[in-house]
Coordinates of C-alpha atoms in Angstrom, one line a residue:
Chain I
M20 CA 12.3 -19.7 63.6
A21 CA 10.5 -23.0 62.8
A22 CA 7.5 -21.7 64.5
A23 CA 5.4 -24.3 65.8
G24 CA 7.1 -26.5 64.1
R25 CA 5.3 -28.5 62.4
P26 CA 2.2 -27.5 59.9
G27 CA -1.5 -28.6 61.8
L28 CA -0.1 -27.4 65.0
A29 CA -1.7 -24.5 64.5
G30 CA -5.1 -23.7 65.5
L31 CA -7.8 -24.7 68.9
F32 CA -8.4 -27.3 70.6
A33 CA -10.8 -28.0 73.9
V34 CA -9.0 -30.4 76.6
Y35 CA -11.2 -31.6 79.6
K36 CA -9.6 -30.2 82.7
P37 CA -9.7 -32.2 85.6
A38 CA -10.6 -30.8 88.9
G39 CA -8.0 -30.2 92.1
V40 CA -5.6 -28.5 89.5
A41 CA -5.2 -24.6 88.3
W42 CA -5.6 -24.2 84.7
G43 CA -1.9 -22.3 84.5
R44 CA -0.8 -25.9 85.7
V45 CA -2.9 -27.5 83.0
R46 CA -1.7 -25.5 80.4
D47 CA 2.3 -25.2 81.5
A48 CA 1.6 -29.9 81.3
V49 CA 0.3 -29.9 77.7
E50 CA 3.0 -27.8 76.9
T51 CA 5.3 -29.3 77.7
R52 CA 4.8 -32.7 76.9
L53 CA 4.0 -31.7 73.3
L54 CA 7.7 -30.1 73.9
R55 CA 8.6 -33.0 74.6
E56 CA 7.3 -34.6 71.3
L57 CA 8.1 -32.2 69.1
N58 CA 12.4 -32.5 70.6
A59 CA 11.9 -36.3 70.3
A60 CA 12.2 -35.7 66.4
P61 CA 14.6 -35.8 64.5
V62 CA 17.3 -33.1 64.6
R63 CA 18.7 -32.1 61.1
A64 CA 22.7 -33.1 60.7
P65 CA 25.3 -29.5 62.2
R66 CA 26.5 -28.5 58.7
Q67 CA 30.3 -29.3 57.9
R68 CA 33.1 -26.6 57.8
V69 CA 36.5 -27.1 55.9
R70 CA 39.4 -26.8 58.1
F71 CA 43.0 -27.1 57.0
L72 CA 44.2 -29.5 60.0
P73 CA 48.2 -30.5 60.6
A74 CA 48.8 -33.6 58.5
P75 CA 52.4 -35.9 59.0
A76 CA 54.2 -34.9 54.8
P77 CA 54.0 -37.3 52.6
G78 CA 57.1 -37.4 51.7
G79 CA 58.7 -38.5 56.5
G80 CA 60.6 -37.1 58.5
G81 CA 59.5 -34.9 61.1
A82 CA 57.8 -31.3 58.3
V83 CA 54.1 -31.6 58.9
E84 CA 51.9 -30.0 56.0
L85 CA 48.6 -28.4 56.0
V86 CA 45.7 -31.1 54.5
A87 CA 42.2 -29.9 54.2
A88 CA 39.4 -31.7 55.9
R89 CA 36.0 -31.7 56.3
V90 CA 34.3 -31.0 60.0
P91 CA 31.6 -30.3 61.3
V92 CA 30.9 -27.3 63.2
L93 CA 30.3 -28.1 66.7
A94 CA 28.2 -25.0 67.6
D95 CA 25.4 -27.1 65.6
H96 CA 25.5 -29.7 67.8
P97 CA 22.7 -31.2 69.7
L98 CA 24.4 -31.0 73.1
V99 CA 25.7 -28.1 72.4
R100 CA 22.9 -26.1 70.9
G101 CA 20.4 -27.2 73.1
P102 CA 16.8 -28.4 71.6
R103 CA 15.1 -27.1 69.0
F104 CA 12.0 -25.7 70.6
K105 CA 11.6 -24.5 73.5
K106 CA 8.2 -22.9 74.5
L107 CA 5.2 -22.8 72.8
K108 CA 3.1 -19.8 72.6
I109 CA 0.1 -21.5 74.1
G110 CA -2.4 -19.5 75.7
A111 CA -6.4 -20.7 77.6
G112 CA -10.2 -19.0 76.6
H113 CA -12.0 -18.1 79.1
R114 CA -10.3 -20.1 82.3
L115 CA -12.3 -22.5 84.9
D116 CA -11.1 -22.0 88.5
V117 CA -9.2 -24.4 90.5
K118 CA -12.2 -26.6 91.6
A119 CA -14.2 -26.8 88.5
S120 CA -14.1 -28.6 86.0
G121 CA -14.5 -29.4 82.0
V122 CA -14.3 -27.9 78.5
F123 CA -11.4 -25.7 78.6
V124 CA -10.2 -24.0 74.7
L125 CA -6.6 -23.6 74.7
G126 CA -5.5 -22.0 71.9
V127 CA -1.5 -22.9 69.8
G128 CA 0.6 -20.7 67.7
H129 CA -1.7 -18.6 66.0
G130 CA -5.0 -19.9 67.1
N131 CA -4.5 -17.8 69.5
K132 CA -5.7 -14.9 67.7
L133 CA -9.0 -16.7 67.4
L134 CA -9.4 -17.0 71.2
T135 CA -9.9 -13.4 71.4
D136 CA -12.1 -13.4 68.1
L137 CA -14.1 -15.9 69.9
Y138 CA -13.8 -13.7 73.0
N139 CA -15.8 -11.1 70.9
C140 CA -18.7 -13.4 69.9
H141 CA -19.7 -13.7 73.7
L142 CA -21.6 -17.3 73.4
T143 CA -22.7 -18.8 76.0
K144 CA -21.1 -21.5 77.4
V145 CA -23.1 -24.9 79.6
Y146 CA -22.4 -25.6 83.7
I147 CA -24.3 -28.6 85.6
V148 CA -24.3 -27.5 88.3
G149 CA -24.8 -29.3 91.4
G150 CA -25.5 -29.2 94.9
L151 CA -26.4 -29.7 98.3
F152 CA -29.6 -28.5 101.2
G153 CA -29.1 -27.9 104.6
K154 CA -25.6 -26.4 104.9
A155 CA -23.6 -22.8 104.3
T156 CA -20.2 -22.1 103.9
D157 CA -18.2 -19.2 103.8
D158 CA -16.6 -19.7 100.4
F159 CA -20.1 -21.4 99.1
S160 CA -18.5 -25.0 98.2
D161 CA -18.4 -27.8 100.4
T162 CA -14.8 -27.5 101.5
G163 CA -15.0 -24.2 103.1
N164 CA -15.9 -23.6 106.7
L165 CA -19.2 -24.1 108.1
V166 CA -21.7 -21.5 108.5
E167 CA -24.6 -22.4 109.7
K168 CA -26.5 -25.5 109.1
T169 CA -30.8 -25.9 108.7
T170 CA -33.5 -28.1 107.7
F171 CA -34.6 -28.4 104.3
D172 CA -37.5 -30.8 104.3
H173 CA -40.3 -29.0 103.6
I174 CA -38.3 -28.2 99.9
T175 CA -40.0 -29.8 97.0
R176 CA -38.7 -29.7 93.4
E177 CA -41.9 -27.1 92.5
K178 CA -40.9 -24.5 94.9
L179 CA -37.4 -24.9 92.8
E180 CA -38.6 -24.6 89.7
R181 CA -40.3 -21.7 91.1
I182 CA -37.1 -19.9 92.1
L183 CA -35.2 -20.7 89.1
A184 CA -38.0 -18.7 87.1
V185 CA -37.5 -16.3 89.7
I186 CA -33.7 -15.8 88.8
Q187 CA -34.9 -16.3 84.3
G188 CA -36.9 -13.1 84.0
T189 CA -34.6 -11.0 86.5
N190 CA -31.6 -11.6 83.6
Q191 CA -34.2 -12.0 80.8
K192 CA -34.8 -7.9 81.5
A193 CA -30.6 -7.8 82.3
L194 CA -30.2 -9.3 78.7
L195 CA -32.8 -7.5 76.4
M196 CA -31.8 -4.4 78.4
Y197 CA -27.7 -4.7 77.8
S198 CA -28.0 -6.5 74.7
N199 CA -28.1 -2.4 72.9
I200 CA -31.7 -3.3 70.7
D201 CA -34.6 -1.1 70.1
M202 CA -37.3 -2.8 71.4
K203 CA -39.9 -0.9 69.6
T204 CA -38.7 -2.2 66.5
Q205 CA -40.1 -5.6 64.2
E206 CA -36.3 -6.9 63.6
A207 CA -35.8 -7.0 67.8
Y208 CA -39.3 -8.7 68.3
E209 CA -38.7 -11.3 65.7
L210 CA -35.8 -11.6 66.8
A211 CA -36.4 -11.7 70.5
V212 CA -39.7 -14.5 69.5
K213 CA -36.5 -17.3 68.0
G214 CA -34.3 -15.9 71.0
L215 CA -31.5 -14.9 68.9
I216 CA -30.6 -11.9 71.6
R217 CA -27.5 -11.0 73.3
P218 CA -25.0 -8.8 74.2
M219 CA -22.5 -8.5 72.7
G220 CA -20.0 -5.8 74.7
K221 CA -19.0 -5.8 78.6
C222 CA -22.2 -6.9 81.0
P223 CA -22.2 -8.3 83.7
P224 CA -22.9 -12.0 84.1
I225 CA -26.5 -13.5 83.2
I226 CA -27.9 -16.6 83.2
T227 CA -29.6 -17.1 79.3
A228 CA -31.6 -20.5 80.7
V229 CA -31.8 -23.1 84.3
R230 CA -33.3 -25.8 84.4
C231 CA -32.8 -28.4 87.2
L232 CA -31.6 -31.6 86.2
H233 CA -32.4 -33.8 89.1
F234 CA -33.4 -33.9 91.7
A235 CA -33.5 -35.8 95.6
L236 CA -32.9 -34.2 98.8
P237 CA -31.0 -33.7 100.1
E238 CA -28.8 -33.2 96.8
F239 CA -29.8 -31.6 92.9
Q240 CA -28.5 -30.6 90.3
L241 CA -29.1 -27.6 87.7
E242 CA -28.1 -27.1 83.9
I243 CA -27.5 -23.5 83.5
H244 CA -26.2 -21.6 80.5
C245 CA -24.5 -18.3 80.8
L246 CA -22.9 -16.1 79.7
H247 CA -19.4 -13.6 81.4
E248 CA -19.5 -15.9 85.1
T249 CA -17.0 -16.4 86.9
Q250 CA -17.3 -20.0 89.0
Q251 CA -17.3 -18.3 92.5
Y252 CA -20.8 -16.7 90.7
L253 CA -22.5 -19.7 89.7
R254 CA -21.3 -21.2 93.6
K255 CA -23.3 -17.8 95.2
M256 CA -26.3 -17.5 93.1
V257 CA -26.7 -21.8 94.6
H258 CA -25.7 -20.0 98.3
E259 CA -29.3 -17.2 97.4
M260 CA -31.4 -20.2 95.9
G261 CA -30.8 -21.9 99.3
L262 CA -31.9 -18.6 101.3
E263 CA -34.5 -17.7 99.0
L264 CA -35.8 -21.7 99.7
K265 CA -35.4 -20.4 103.4
S266 CA -32.7 -23.1 104.3
S267 CA -28.9 -23.0 103.2
A268 CA -27.2 -25.4 99.9
V269 CA -23.0 -25.6 98.9
C270 CA -22.4 -26.2 95.7
T271 CA -20.5 -29.1 95.8
Q272 CA -19.5 -29.8 91.6
V273 CA -19.3 -27.3 89.1
R274 CA -19.0 -28.6 85.2
R275 CA -18.8 -26.9 82.3
I276 CA -20.6 -29.1 79.5
R277 CA -19.2 -27.0 76.6
D278 CA -18.0 -23.3 76.0
G279 CA -19.0 -21.4 73.0
V280 CA -18.8 -24.8 70.1
F281 CA -15.9 -26.7 71.8
T282 CA -18.3 -29.6 73.6
V283 CA -17.3 -32.7 75.8
D284 CA -17.4 -35.1 73.2
D285 CA -14.3 -32.8 71.8
A286 CA -12.4 -31.9 75.0
L287 CA -9.7 -34.6 74.4
P288 CA -9.1 -36.0 78.4
R289 CA -5.2 -36.5 80.1
T290 CA -5.1 -39.2 78.2
Q291 CA -4.9 -38.4 75.4
W292 CA -2.8 -35.1 76.0
N293 CA -0.6 -35.8 72.8
L294 CA 0.8 -34.0 70.3
Q295 CA -1.7 -36.9 67.3
S296 CA -4.5 -36.4 69.9
I297 CA -4.0 -33.0 69.5
Q298 CA -3.7 -32.4 65.6
E299 CA -6.8 -34.5 64.5
A300 CA -8.6 -32.2 67.8
I301 CA -7.6 -29.1 66.1
Q302 CA -8.9 -30.8 62.5
N303 CA -12.0 -31.7 63.7
C304 CA -12.7 -28.4 65.2
Q305 CA -10.8 -25.5 63.0
L306 CA -14.9 -26.4 60.3
K307 CA -17.5 -25.4 63.5
V308 CA -14.8 -22.4 65.0
E309 CA -15.1 -20.9 61.0
T310 CA -18.8 -20.8 60.7
E311 CA -19.4 -19.4 63.9
L312 CA -16.7 -17.3 63.4
E313 CA -18.0 -15.7 60.4
K314 CA -21.7 -16.3 61.2
T315 CA -20.8 -14.2 63.5
L316 CA -18.0 -11.8 63.2
G317 CA -18.6 -11.3 59.5
H318 CA -14.8 -12.0 58.9
G319 CA -13.5 -15.6 57.8
K320 CA -13.3 -16.9 53.7
S321 CA -16.8 -16.0 52.8
S322 CA -17.3 -12.8 53.9
P323 CA -17.0 -9.8 50.6
L324 CA -13.9 -7.7 52.7
Y325 CA -11.7 -10.9 52.6
Q326 CA -12.1 -11.8 48.7
L327 CA -10.8 -8.2 48.2
G328 CA -7.7 -9.2 49.0
G329 CA -5.4 -7.4 50.8
D330 CA -4.0 -6.2 53.8
T331 CA -3.9 -1.9 53.2
A332 CA -4.9 -0.3 55.7
E333 CA -8.3 1.5 54.0
H334 CA -9.4 -2.4 54.2
A335 CA -8.5 -3.2 57.8
L336 CA -10.7 0.1 58.8
A337 CA -13.9 -1.1 56.1
A338 CA -14.1 -3.7 57.9
A339 CA -14.1 -2.4 61.1
E340 CA -16.7 0.1 59.4
Y341 CA -18.8 -3.8 59.1
D342 CA -18.6 -5.3 61.8
R343 CA -20.1 -1.8 63.8
D344 CA -22.6 -1.7 61.4
V345 CA -23.5 -5.7 61.6
M346 CA -23.2 -5.0 65.7
D347 CA -25.0 -2.4 66.1
S348 CA -28.4 -2.6 63.3
R349 CA -28.5 -6.3 63.6
R350 CA -29.1 -7.3 59.6
K351 CA -30.8 -10.8 58.8
E352 CA -27.5 -12.5 57.9
V353 CA -26.3 -11.7 61.4
N354 CA -27.8 -15.4 62.6
C355 CA -25.9 -16.6 65.8
S356 CA -27.0 -19.5 66.5
S357 CA -25.3 -20.3 69.7
L358 CA -27.8 -20.5 71.6
P359 CA -29.7 -24.2 71.3
P360 CA -33.3 -25.0 70.9
F361 CA -34.4 -25.5 74.8
P362 CA -35.6 -28.8 75.7
Chain G
D25 CA 59.8 7.3 64.2
W26 CA 56.6 7.7 63.0
D27 CA 56.7 9.9 59.8
D28 CA 59.4 7.4 58.3
I29 CA 57.8 4.2 57.8
P30 CA 54.8 4.8 56.1
P31 CA 51.9 2.2 56.9
S32 CA 51.0 -0.7 54.4
S33 CA 48.0 -0.2 52.5
A34 CA 45.9 -2.4 51.9
L35 CA 45.3 -2.5 48.2
E36 CA 49.7 -3.3 47.9
V37 CA 50.5 -6.3 45.9
I38 CA 51.9 -9.3 47.5
S39 CA 52.9 -12.0 46.5
E40 CA 51.4 -15.5 46.1
E41 CA 53.6 -17.3 49.5
E42 CA 53.3 -14.2 51.7
A43 CA 49.0 -14.2 50.2
V44 CA 48.9 -17.7 51.7
Q45 CA 50.3 -17.1 55.2
I46 CA 47.8 -15.0 56.0
I47 CA 45.0 -16.0 58.6
A48 CA 42.2 -13.9 58.5
E49 CA 39.1 -15.8 60.7
P50 CA 36.3 -14.4 62.3
L51 CA 37.7 -13.0 65.9
V52 CA 36.5 -14.8 68.5
P53 CA 34.0 -12.7 71.0
L54 CA 35.1 -11.3 74.2
Q55 CA 32.1 -11.3 76.0
S56 CA 29.2 -14.3 75.3
S57 CA 26.6 -15.9 76.8
T58 CA 26.6 -18.7 75.2
L59 CA 29.8 -21.2 75.1
R60 CA 28.2 -22.1 71.4
D61 CA 31.1 -19.7 70.0
Y62 CA 33.7 -20.7 72.0
V63 CA 33.4 -24.7 71.0
D64 CA 35.4 -25.0 68.3
H65 CA 38.1 -23.0 69.7
S66 CA 38.9 -24.7 72.2
E67 CA 40.7 -27.9 73.1
T68 CA 38.3 -29.2 76.7
L69 CA 34.9 -27.8 75.2
E70 CA 35.7 -30.0 72.1
K71 CA 36.3 -33.3 74.8
L72 CA 34.2 -32.3 76.4
V73 CA 31.2 -32.9 74.2
Q74 CA 33.0 -36.2 72.7
L75 CA 31.9 -37.0 76.1
G76 CA 28.1 -36.7 75.7
V77 CA 28.4 -33.6 77.9
D78 CA 25.7 -31.2 77.4
L79 CA 27.2 -27.4 77.4
S80 CA 23.5 -26.2 76.7
Q81 CA 22.8 -27.1 81.0
V82 CA 26.6 -26.6 81.7
E83 CA 26.3 -22.6 80.4
K84 CA 22.8 -22.4 82.1
R85 CA 24.7 -22.9 85.6
H86 CA 26.1 -20.1 88.0
K87 CA 30.3 -19.7 86.4
A88 CA 30.2 -22.9 85.2
G89 CA 31.0 -22.1 82.0
Q90 CA 33.5 -19.6 82.7
L91 CA 34.8 -23.1 84.5
L92 CA 35.1 -24.9 81.4
L93 CA 36.7 -22.2 79.3
T94 CA 39.8 -22.2 81.9
L95 CA 40.8 -25.3 82.2
D96 CA 43.2 -27.1 80.4
F97 CA 42.0 -30.4 78.9
E98 CA 46.1 -31.7 79.5
K99 CA 46.2 -30.2 82.7
N100 CA 43.6 -30.3 85.0
V101 CA 40.7 -32.1 83.8
K102 CA 42.6 -35.6 82.0
K103 CA 43.3 -36.2 85.6
I104 CA 40.2 -35.4 87.2
L105 CA 38.3 -37.6 84.5
L106 CA 40.7 -40.7 85.1
F107 CA 40.7 -40.0 88.6
L108 CA 36.0 -40.2 88.3
K109 CA 36.6 -43.5 86.2
D110 CA 38.9 -45.7 89.5
V111 CA 36.6 -44.6 91.6
G112 CA 34.2 -46.5 89.7
L113 CA 31.8 -44.6 86.9
E114 CA 30.9 -46.0 83.6
D115 CA 32.3 -44.0 80.3
N116 CA 28.8 -43.3 79.0
Q117 CA 28.2 -42.6 82.6
L118 CA 30.8 -39.3 82.4
G119 CA 29.0 -37.4 80.2
P120 CA 25.8 -36.9 82.3
F121 CA 28.0 -36.8 85.8
L122 CA 29.5 -34.3 84.1
T123 CA 26.6 -31.9 83.1
K124 CA 24.9 -32.1 86.2
N125 CA 28.2 -31.3 88.8
P126 CA 30.8 -29.7 85.7
Y127 CA 31.9 -27.3 89.6
I128 CA 34.0 -31.3 90.7
L129 CA 36.5 -30.8 87.3
G130 CA 37.7 -27.6 88.8
E131 CA 38.6 -29.8 92.5
D132 CA 41.8 -30.8 94.0
L133 CA 42.5 -34.3 93.3
E134 CA 43.6 -34.7 96.4
A135 CA 40.9 -33.4 99.0
L136 CA 38.4 -35.6 96.6
E137 CA 41.3 -38.2 97.6
T138 CA 40.4 -38.0 100.8
R139 CA 36.6 -38.1 100.9
V140 CA 36.7 -41.7 98.0
A141 CA 39.0 -42.7 101.3
Y142 CA 37.0 -41.9 104.1
L143 CA 33.8 -43.7 102.6
K144 CA 35.8 -46.4 102.1
S145 CA 37.2 -46.0 105.9
K146 CA 33.8 -45.9 106.8
K147 CA 32.8 -49.3 105.0
F148 CA 31.3 -48.9 101.6
G149 CA 31.9 -51.0 99.7
Q150 CA 33.5 -50.2 95.4
S151 CA 30.6 -50.7 93.0
E152 CA 28.4 -49.0 95.9
I153 CA 30.4 -45.7 96.0
A154 CA 30.5 -45.9 93.0
Q155 CA 26.9 -45.8 92.1
M156 CA 26.3 -43.3 94.7
V157 CA 28.5 -41.0 93.6
S158 CA 27.3 -41.2 90.0
R159 CA 22.7 -40.5 91.9
A160 CA 24.9 -37.1 93.9
P161 CA 26.9 -36.2 91.4
Y162 CA 27.9 -33.3 94.1
L163 CA 28.3 -35.8 96.8
L164 CA 32.6 -35.8 96.4
L165 CA 32.5 -31.6 96.2
F166 CA 31.3 -32.4 100.1
S167 CA 34.2 -31.9 102.8
V168 CA 35.0 -34.8 105.4
E169 CA 33.7 -33.1 108.2
R170 CA 30.2 -32.0 106.6
L171 CA 30.3 -36.3 105.3
D172 CA 30.8 -37.0 109.2
N173 CA 28.4 -35.2 110.1
R174 CA 25.1 -35.7 108.0
L175 CA 25.9 -39.6 108.7
G176 CA 25.4 -38.8 112.5
F177 CA 22.7 -37.3 111.6
F178 CA 20.4 -39.7 109.9
K179 CA 21.5 -41.9 112.1
N180 CA 20.7 -40.2 114.6
E181 CA 16.8 -38.9 113.2
L182 CA 16.2 -42.3 112.0
G183 CA 17.1 -44.8 114.7
L184 CA 18.0 -47.3 112.5
S185 CA 20.8 -50.1 112.6
V186 CA 24.1 -48.8 110.9
K187 CA 23.6 -51.3 108.2
K188 CA 20.2 -50.4 107.0
T189 CA 21.0 -46.5 107.1
K190 CA 23.7 -47.3 104.5
D191 CA 21.4 -49.6 102.7
L192 CA 19.1 -46.4 102.7
V193 CA 21.6 -43.7 101.6
I194 CA 23.0 -45.7 99.3
R195 CA 19.0 -46.3 97.5
L196 CA 19.0 -42.6 97.8
P197 CA 22.5 -40.8 98.1
R198 CA 20.7 -37.8 97.2
L199 CA 19.9 -37.4 101.3
L200 CA 23.3 -36.2 102.2
T201 CA 23.6 -33.6 99.5
G202 CA 20.1 -32.3 100.7
K203 CA 18.7 -29.3 102.6
L204 CA 18.2 -32.0 106.6
E205 CA 15.9 -29.2 108.5
P206 CA 13.4 -29.7 106.1
V207 CA 14.0 -34.1 106.9
K208 CA 13.5 -33.2 110.2
E209 CA 10.1 -31.2 109.5
N210 CA 8.8 -34.4 107.4
L211 CA 10.1 -37.1 110.1
Q212 CA 8.1 -34.1 113.1
V213 CA 4.7 -34.5 110.4
C214 CA 4.9 -38.4 109.8
Q215 CA 5.0 -38.8 114.0
I216 CA 1.8 -36.3 114.7
E217 CA 0.4 -35.4 112.0
L218 CA -0.2 -37.8 110.4
G219 CA -0.4 -40.2 113.2
F220 CA 2.3 -42.4 112.4
Q221 CA 4.0 -44.7 115.0
R222 CA 7.9 -44.1 115.0
N223 CA 8.5 -48.5 114.3
E224 CA 5.1 -47.1 111.7
I225 CA 7.8 -44.1 110.6
Q226 CA 11.2 -46.8 110.5
Q227 CA 9.6 -49.6 108.2
I228 CA 8.2 -47.1 105.4
V229 CA 11.1 -44.8 105.6
Y230 CA 13.3 -47.6 104.5
K231 CA 11.1 -48.7 102.0
T232 CA 10.5 -45.2 100.6
P233 CA 13.3 -42.8 101.5
K234 CA 11.7 -40.3 99.0
I235 CA 9.5 -39.3 101.5
L236 CA 11.3 -37.4 103.8
T237 CA 12.2 -34.4 100.6
A238 CA 8.8 -34.5 99.3
S239 CA 6.9 -31.4 100.4
K240 CA 4.3 -31.5 103.3
K241 CA 1.5 -29.9 101.7
R242 CA 1.2 -33.2 99.4
L243 CA 2.1 -35.7 102.0
K244 CA -0.8 -33.9 103.9
Q245 CA -3.1 -33.9 100.8
T246 CA -2.8 -37.2 100.1
F247 CA -2.7 -38.6 103.6
D248 CA -5.9 -36.4 103.9
Y249 CA -7.7 -38.2 100.8
L250 CA -6.0 -42.0 101.3
H251 CA -6.8 -41.9 105.2
N252 CA -10.2 -39.9 105.4
I253 CA -11.4 -40.4 102.1
M254 CA -10.5 -44.5 101.3
G255 CA -10.6 -45.0 104.5
I256 CA -7.5 -47.3 104.9
P257 CA -5.9 -47.6 107.9
H258 CA -2.7 -46.6 108.9
H259 CA -1.0 -50.1 109.0
M260 CA -2.0 -50.7 105.3
L261 CA 0.0 -47.4 104.6
T262 CA 2.6 -48.8 106.3
R263 CA 2.5 -51.5 104.5
F264 CA 2.2 -50.1 101.1
P265 CA 4.1 -46.7 101.7
Q266 CA 4.5 -46.2 97.5
V267 CA 1.1 -44.5 97.8
F268 CA 2.1 -41.1 99.0
N269 CA 5.1 -40.9 96.4
S270 CA 2.6 -41.0 93.3
K271 CA 0.3 -37.7 91.9
L272 CA -3.1 -37.3 94.1
L273 CA -4.4 -36.7 91.0
R274 CA -4.4 -40.0 90.0
I275 CA -5.4 -41.4 93.2
R276 CA -7.8 -39.9 93.0
E277 CA -9.0 -41.0 89.5
R278 CA -8.7 -44.2 89.6
H279 CA -10.3 -44.3 92.9
M280 CA -13.1 -42.5 91.4
F281 CA -13.5 -45.0 89.3
L282 CA -13.1 -48.1 90.8
A283 CA -16.3 -46.9 93.4
F284 CA -18.3 -46.0 90.6
L285 CA -18.3 -49.7 89.6
G286 CA -17.9 -51.2 93.2
R287 CA -14.7 -52.4 92.8
A288 CA -13.2 -50.3 95.5
Q289 CA -12.4 -53.0 98.2
Y290 CA -8.7 -52.8 100.2
D291 CA -8.9 -54.8 102.6
P292 CA -7.2 -57.0 102.6
A293 CA -10.1 -59.4 104.3
Q294 CA -12.5 -59.7 101.6
P295 CA -12.8 -61.1 98.0
S296 CA -11.7 -59.0 95.2
Y297 CA -9.2 -57.4 97.3
I298 CA -6.9 -54.9 95.5
S299 CA -3.1 -54.3 96.8
L300 CA -2.5 -50.1 96.9
D301 CA 0.3 -50.4 94.9
Q302 CA -1.3 -52.4 92.2
L303 CA -3.9 -49.4 92.5
V304 CA -1.1 -46.5 91.9
S305 CA 1.8 -48.1 90.1
L306 CA -0.1 -49.7 87.2
P307 CA 0.4 -48.1 84.2
D308 CA -3.3 -47.1 82.7
E309 CA -4.2 -49.6 79.7
V310 CA -3.2 -52.9 82.4
F311 CA -4.4 -51.1 85.5
C312 CA -8.0 -50.9 83.0
T313 CA -7.7 -54.1 81.6
E314 CA -7.2 -55.9 84.7
I315 CA -7.7 -54.3 87.7
A316 CA -10.9 -52.1 86.8
K317 CA -12.3 -55.3 83.8
A318 CA -12.8 -52.4 81.9
S319 CA -12.5 -50.7 78.3
M320 CA -10.0 -47.8 78.9
Q321 CA -12.6 -45.5 76.5
D322 CA -15.0 -46.2 79.4
F323 CA -12.7 -45.1 81.0
E324 CA -11.4 -41.4 79.7
N325 CA -15.5 -41.5 79.1
F326 CA -15.4 -41.6 83.6
L327 CA -12.8 -39.0 83.0
K328 CA -15.0 -36.9 81.8
T329 CA -17.6 -36.7 83.7
L330 CA -15.7 -36.1 87.6

């Protein structure tokens, strides 16, 4: 089978999901556009076969004799066979709900395997969350049913930043707890000083960093770095912040500007969802993704196990043990630089 | 008797002439889910492929593949193809037509002729009938009473003059072949929920009959955005009903871009007025350069900030 046709259409790329559209529709739209372009390429000619057709005999009269002729096999005709590509394997990375927008990672063909690896890297995502003081709704966003209206004149930037510091403190404790590091070791201290601790297993949503970008009553904007979150959790956080400030708040905008190694600059807007741009995007992001996976999980071309070659069960088992050792003891080879320094 | 003549063995030696006369082709499968297995052995299917019928689509239809295999080209199919040519369909239109409606090849020729005669009696011209049939392939499968009922329904519901109703039906013959309940509901939605007057609805439907078959949720969402957020009054929407046909996402992105640039002016009395049909129907590059007076790159960068 011509699996994902051409060379280069296997890998990861990021797309900018517009607000108001479900993520499934975005994935389907990208698949439809790619299929349309792939099917527009010229089809190979139908194969020929030799058939003996009746033809009038050269001697004249009513005699009919069989003549060998090369005819195309109609079962290979494009109108009978249908389009060459009917489906493409496009997988989605971290999902975005209907009201949110931002960087949405998709994988094509063999790139889908890298999606699970990226998920296991547990890299942080960065969101820009816009909020509005003064009202509270039932689903924490500005399109829900209004529950209450409050005053907000008493809120100042310092009060907001104090609340943000409290949130960061509690989340930092949770971070240390879930990353399963023995706090009494020297290595743990050094990693914590550099800010390289993160949980590598299942954990509830953790916010690693928050700051206030913009504050003009009643609106405000926050930049949130988080792990394992959902967009509704972020909206609930905005609502709770409003309650802490003795007022109420709703979330007007949730926009993801970074998902692991993919930033807004790498994401393709709707006008560029075509075969060529996607191929270029895959090429551009390939190196970044490989370096990140190699650093975090120890896989990839420079890992010693890959160089041993072969795909036998013992190598796979040894690879699994190697991963587990790396994760558990946190040796210095692990150099997770996914949390950028806080400006 | 069974025991007298021994069965011939496959390893028996036979003469050259006998050997040449043995034709051993693989058997045609008795059951198959595609028409690919039969297309080389059936003259009907071969001629249809040469006409341009897309058999991969036809075989997905309900019992259509079975029908095509049971028909004979000389006896049944040829007469109907000649009839379609008489109605006015061109040669290159026959392929797509039969792809969408293969069932017409199993219809009775006299019934089809009565239906065309009925349409002609309602004063539809020859070219107009050809246009209607090519745009709505299922039209000729409807009996005369059904067609009559449907034409009457549209005349009563829309309240337009006979000539205008006929013009509407010629431009969108899909109305006659589709369901009628959703059309009635759409008219109710336009009147009650969107708040258009009866004559405004008539004008809108005459300009863009597609509104009658649009989904109600999409209509309501588009109207909500246009009227409440963009602030466009009813009479402007009556003048440019094409906006209801386009996607809400497109309208929203373009409007927000214009608002960001400060050019969102939809009132014809003010300067630098942008008409709604230009907002919606122009392709992206033309929209950026002419209406927004910005580059495509700026538009894309703006899209990434929404």
